[in-house]
């Protein structure tokens, strides 16, 4: 799975858009970009994922550059409850077989600690 | 809500005692995972299962065993707990989409 690079920490004012960048310059053509977040003491929460096109759901938008070497997670109107660690993960969606490649397990790096301030 | 329940949520035990953590799911998903999370290390995969009686090791499997005798339950066992196994343990299942994992609320284990 391709390696990702994220800033260690970011701040955002409440009500403003939070734009969290992720670099994945070694991404392969069949690898997806997944975003998760972890609010203190809770289990990681799935946010969104994409392959090449931009994606949007009720939580966030995912913008992937045309060359797919980087992406940005956008929280359009950040609230205090969005304070969390955000993880960008790259991996194939469909690994061949059940046992190979840790059975679809995701490798979590250190992520970006986002602080939303009043 | 992916219907994942972890038990116990909190446990304090002594070095050398056996401990079993249970992950229960209600939606018949094939893949289940156990991770541990420690300060400075992030989330690390311990073991995973790709079906009943089918399990494999992850990154940090030493000192842990798992069992999956039925689809809904994935058990993580520490045969003889050590202080280095003090951690928060998260269970996850793979949803039916394109690779998303859904996590439980975690089990905090303290080994004295």
CSV table of C-alpha atoms in Angstrom, one decimal:
chain,number,residue,atom,x,y,z
A,1,UNK,CA,0.0,0.0,0.0
A,2,UNK,CA,1.2,3.5,-0.8
A,3,UNK,CA,2.7,5.7,1.9
A,4,UNK,CA,0.8,8.9,2.9
A,5,UNK,CA,2.1,12.1,4.4
A,6,UNK,CA,-0.1,14.4,6.4
A,7,UNK,CA,0.6,17.5,8.5
A,8,UNK,CA,0.9,16.7,12.2
A,9,UNK,CA,-1.6,19.3,13.3
A,10,UNK,CA,-3.9,22.0,12.1
A,11,UNK,CA,-6.3,24.6,13.5
A,12,UNK,CA,-9.6,25.8,12.1
A,13,UNK,CA,-12.1,28.3,13.3
A,14,UNK,CA,-15.6,27.1,14.0
A,15,UNK,CA,-17.9,27.6,11.1
A,16,UNK,CA,-15.1,27.8,8.6
A,17,UNK,CA,-14.1,25.1,6.1
A,18,UNK,CA,-11.4,22.7,7.3
A,19,UNK,CA,-9.1,21.6,4.5
A,20,UNK,CA,-6.9,18.6,5.4
A,21,UNK,CA,-4.2,17.7,2.9
A,22,UNK,CA,-2.7,14.3,2.2
A,23,UNK,CA,0.2,13.4,-0.1
A,24,UNK,CA,0.3,10.0,-1.6
A,25,UNK,CA,2.8,10.4,-4.5
A,26,UNK,CA,3.4,6.6,-4.9
A,27,UNK,CA,-0.3,5.7,-5.2
A,28,UNK,CA,-1.1,2.9,-7.8
A,29,UNK,CA,-3.9,3.0,-10.2
A,30,UNK,CA,-6.0,0.5,-8.3
A,31,UNK,CA,-5.6,2.1,-4.9
A,32,UNK,CA,-8.3,4.0,-3.2
A,33,UNK,CA,-7.9,7.0,-0.8
A,34,UNK,CA,-9.7,6.5,2.5
A,35,UNK,CA,-10.3,9.0,5.2
A,36,UNK,CA,-11.1,8.2,8.8
A,37,UNK,CA,-11.2,10.2,12.0
A,38,UNK,CA,-10.9,9.4,15.6
A,39,UNK,CA,-12.4,11.5,18.3
A,40,UNK,CA,-10.7,11.2,21.6
A,41,UNK,CA,-11.2,7.8,23.2
A,42,UNK,CA,-13.6,6.6,20.6
A,43,UNK,CA,-13.1,4.1,17.8
A,44,UNK,CA,-12.0,5.4,14.4
A,45,UNK,CA,-14.9,6.6,12.2
A,46,UNK,CA,-15.1,6.1,8.5
A,47,UNK,CA,-15.6,9.4,6.6
A,48,UNK,CA,-15.2,9.0,2.9
A,49,UNK,CA,-13.2,7.3,0.2
A,50,UNK,CA,-12.5,7.8,-3.5
A,51,UNK,CA,-10.5,6.4,-6.4
A,52,UNK,CA,-10.1,9.3,-8.9
A,53,UNK,CA,-13.2,11.4,-8.9
A,54,UNK,CA,-14.1,13.9,-6.3
A,55,UNK,CA,-16.6,12.5,-3.8
A,56,UNK,CA,-19.1,14.1,-1.4
A,57,UNK,CA,-21.3,12.8,1.4
A,58,UNK,CA,-23.1,14.2,4.3
A,59,UNK,CA,-19.9,14.4,6.4
A,60,UNK,CA,-17.3,15.8,4.0
A,61,UNK,CA,-15.9,16.2,0.5
A,62,UNK,CA,-12.9,14.5,-1.0
A,63,UNK,CA,-10.9,16.3,-3.7
A,64,UNK,CA,-8.3,14.1,-5.5
A,65,UNK,CA,-5.8,15.8,-7.9
A,66,UNK,CA,-5.8,14.7,-11.5
A,67,UNK,CA,-2.5,12.9,-11.1
A,68,UNK,CA,-3.9,11.3,-7.9
A,69,UNK,CA,-0.7,12.1,-6.0
A,70,UNK,CA,-2.5,14.2,-3.4
A,71,UNK,CA,-6.0,14.7,-2.0
A,72,UNK,CA,-7.8,17.1,0.4
A,73,UNK,CA,-10.5,16.3,2.8
A,74,UNK,CA,-12.9,19.2,3.2
A,75,UNK,CA,-15.2,19.7,6.2
A,76,UNK,CA,-17.3,22.5,4.9
A,77,UNK,CA,-18.5,24.1,8.2
A,78,UNK,CA,-16.3,22.8,11.0
A,79,UNK,CA,-17.8,22.5,14.4
A,80,UNK,CA,-16.2,21.9,17.8
A,81,UNK,CA,-17.2,18.3,17.5
A,82,UNK,CA,-15.0,17.9,14.5
A,83,UNK,CA,-11.9,18.2,16.7
A,84,UNK,CA,-10.2,14.8,16.1
A,85,UNK,CA,-7.3,13.0,14.5
A,86,UNK,CA,-7.8,12.6,10.8
A,87,UNK,CA,-6.2,9.7,9.0
A,88,UNK,CA,-5.6,9.5,5.2
A,89,UNK,CA,-5.0,5.9,4.1
A,90,UNK,CA,-4.3,4.5,0.7
A,91,UNK,CA,-4.9,0.8,-0.2
A,92,UNK,CA,-6.5,-1.4,-2.8
A,93,UNK,CA,-10.2,-2.0,-2.3
A,94,UNK,CA,-10.2,-5.6,-3.4
A,95,UNK,CA,-7.2,-7.6,-2.5
A,96,UNK,CA,-6.8,-10.9,-4.2
A,97,UNK,CA,-8.0,-13.7,-2.0
A,98,UNK,CA,-8.9,-13.6,1.6
A,99,UNK,CA,-5.6,-14.1,3.3
A,100,UNK,CA,-3.4,-11.9,1.2
A,101,UNK,CA,-2.6,-8.3,2.1
A,102,UNK,CA,-3.9,-8.6,5.6
A,103,UNK,CA,-7.5,-9.2,4.4
A,104,UNK,CA,-8.4,-5.6,3.6
A,105,UNK,CA,-7.0,-4.3,6.9
A,106,UNK,CA,-6.0,-0.6,6.9
A,107,UNK,CA,-2.7,0.7,8.1
A,108,UNK,CA,-3.2,3.8,10.2
A,109,UNK,CA,-0.3,6.3,10.3
A,110,UNK,CA,-0.1,9.2,12.8
A,111,UNK,CA,-2.8,11.4,11.0
A,112,UNK,CA,-3.5,15.1,11.4
A,113,UNK,CA,-4.7,16.4,14.7
A,114,UNK,CA,-7.4,19.0,13.9
A,115,UNK,CA,-8.4,21.5,16.5
A,116,UNK,CA,-11.5,23.5,15.9
A,117,UNK,CA,-11.6,26.6,18.0
A,118,UNK,CA,-14.6,28.8,18.9
B,1,UNK,CA,-24.1,1.9,13.1
B,2,UNK,CA,-22.3,-1.3,12.1
B,3,UNK,CA,-23.7,-3.3,15.0
B,4,UNK,CA,-20.4,-4.0,16.7
B,5,UNK,CA,-20.2,-4.6,20.5
B,6,UNK,CA,-17.0,-5.0,22.4
B,7,UNK,CA,-16.9,-6.5,25.9
B,8,UNK,CA,-15.7,-5.8,28.4
B,9,UNK,CA,-15.3,-2.1,27.8
B,10,UNK,CA,-12.9,-1.8,30.7
B,11,UNK,CA,-10.8,-4.4,32.5
B,12,UNK,CA,-8.0,-4.3,35.1
B,13,UNK,CA,-6.1,-7.5,35.6
B,14,UNK,CA,-2.8,-8.7,37.0
B,15,UNK,CA,0.3,-9.9,35.2
B,16,UNK,CA,0.1,-13.6,34.3
B,17,UNK,CA,-3.6,-13.9,34.2
B,18,UNK,CA,-5.6,-14.9,31.0
B,19,UNK,CA,-7.8,-12.4,29.5
B,20,UNK,CA,-10.4,-12.7,26.7
B,21,UNK,CA,-11.9,-9.8,24.8
B,22,UNK,CA,-15.0,-10.3,22.8
B,23,UNK,CA,-16.2,-8.7,19.6
B,24,UNK,CA,-19.7,-9.3,18.6
B,25,UNK,CA,-21.4,-8.2,15.3
B,26,UNK,CA,-25.0,-8.4,14.3
B,27,UNK,CA,-24.7,-8.0,10.5
B,28,UNK,CA,-23.0,-11.2,9.3
B,29,UNK,CA,-19.8,-9.6,7.9
B,30,UNK,CA,-17.1,-11.9,6.8
B,31,UNK,CA,-14.0,-9.9,7.8
B,32,UNK,CA,-13.2,-9.0,11.4
B,33,UNK,CA,-10.1,-7.4,12.9
B,34,UNK,CA,-8.5,-6.7,16.2
B,35,UNK,CA,-6.3,-3.6,16.6
B,36,UNK,CA,-4.5,-2.1,19.6
B,37,UNK,CA,-3.8,1.5,20.1
B,38,UNK,CA,-1.0,3.0,22.2
B,39,UNK,CA,0.5,6.5,22.5
B,40,UNK,CA,3.2,7.0,20.0
B,41,UNK,CA,2.3,3.9,18.0
B,42,UNK,CA,-1.1,4.6,16.6
B,43,UNK,CA,-3.4,1.7,15.6
B,44,UNK,CA,-1.7,-1.6,14.9
B,45,UNK,CA,-3.3,-4.8,13.6
B,46,UNK,CA,-3.1,-7.8,15.9
B,47,UNK,CA,-5.1,-10.5,14.1
B,48,UNK,CA,-7.8,-10.6,11.6
B,49,UNK,CA,-10.4,-13.2,10.4
B,50,UNK,CA,-11.8,-13.8,6.9
B,51,UNK,CA,-14.4,-16.3,7.9
B,52,UNK,CA,-15.4,-18.9,10.5
B,53,UNK,CA,-12.2,-20.7,11.7
B,54,UNK,CA,-10.1,-18.6,9.3
B,55,UNK,CA,-7.7,-16.2,10.9
B,56,UNK,CA,-4.3,-14.8,10.3
B,57,UNK,CA,-1.7,-12.7,12.1
B,58,UNK,CA,-1.2,-9.0,11.8
B,59,UNK,CA,1.7,-6.8,12.6
B,60,UNK,CA,1.8,-7.3,16.4
B,61,UNK,CA,0.4,-10.8,17.0
B,62,UNK,CA,3.0,-12.1,19.6
B,63,UNK,CA,1.3,-12.9,22.9
B,64,UNK,CA,-2.2,-13.0,21.4
B,65,UNK,CA,-4.4,-15.7,20.0
B,66,UNK,CA,-7.8,-15.4,18.4
B,67,UNK,CA,-10.8,-17.6,17.6
B,68,UNK,CA,-13.8,-17.4,15.5
B,69,UNK,CA,-16.2,-20.3,15.9
B,70,UNK,CA,-19.2,-18.5,14.6
B,71,UNK,CA,-19.6,-15.5,12.2
B,72,UNK,CA,-20.8,-13.1,14.8
B,73,UNK,CA,-18.1,-13.5,17.4
B,74,UNK,CA,-14.3,-12.8,17.2
B,75,UNK,CA,-12.4,-13.4,20.4
B,76,UNK,CA,-9.0,-12.1,21.3
B,77,UNK,CA,-7.2,-13.9,24.1
B,78,UNK,CA,-4.1,-13.0,26.0
B,79,UNK,CA,-3.0,-16.3,27.5
B,80,UNK,CA,-0.8,-14.7,30.1
B,81,UNK,CA,-1.2,-10.9,30.3
B,82,UNK,CA,1.9,-8.7,30.5
B,83,UNK,CA,2.2,-5.0,31.4
B,84,UNK,CA,3.2,-4.3,27.8
B,85,UNK,CA,-0.3,-5.4,26.7
B,86,UNK,CA,-1.9,-2.5,28.6
B,87,UNK,CA,-3.7,-0.8,25.7
B,88,UNK,CA,-6.9,0.1,24.1
B,89,UNK,CA,-8.2,-2.7,21.9
B,90,UNK,CA,-10.5,-2.0,18.9
B,91,UNK,CA,-12.5,-4.5,17.0
B,92,UNK,CA,-13.5,-3.7,13.4
B,93,UNK,CA,-15.5,-5.3,10.6
B,94,UNK,CA,-15.3,-4.7,6.9
B,95,UNK,CA,-18.5,-3.4,5.4
B,96,UNK,CA,-20.0,-4.6,2.2
B,97,UNK,CA,-18.7,-1.6,0.2
B,98,UNK,CA,-15.2,-1.0,-1.2
B,99,UNK,CA,-13.0,-1.6,1.7
B,100,UNK,CA,-14.4,0.6,4.5
B,101,UNK,CA,-13.8,-0.7,8.0
B,102,UNK,CA,-16.2,0.1,10.9
B,103,UNK,CA,-14.9,0.1,14.4
B,104,UNK,CA,-16.2,-0.7,17.8
B,105,UNK,CA,-16.0,1.6,20.8
B,106,UNK,CA,-12.9,-0.1,22.2
B,107,UNK,CA,-11.9,-2.1,25.2
B,108,UNK,CA,-9.4,-0.5,27.7
B,109,UNK,CA,-7.2,-3.1,29.3
B,110,UNK,CA,-4.9,-2.4,32.2
B,111,UNK,CA,-2.4,-5.1,33.2
B,112,UNK,CA,-0.8,-4.4,36.6
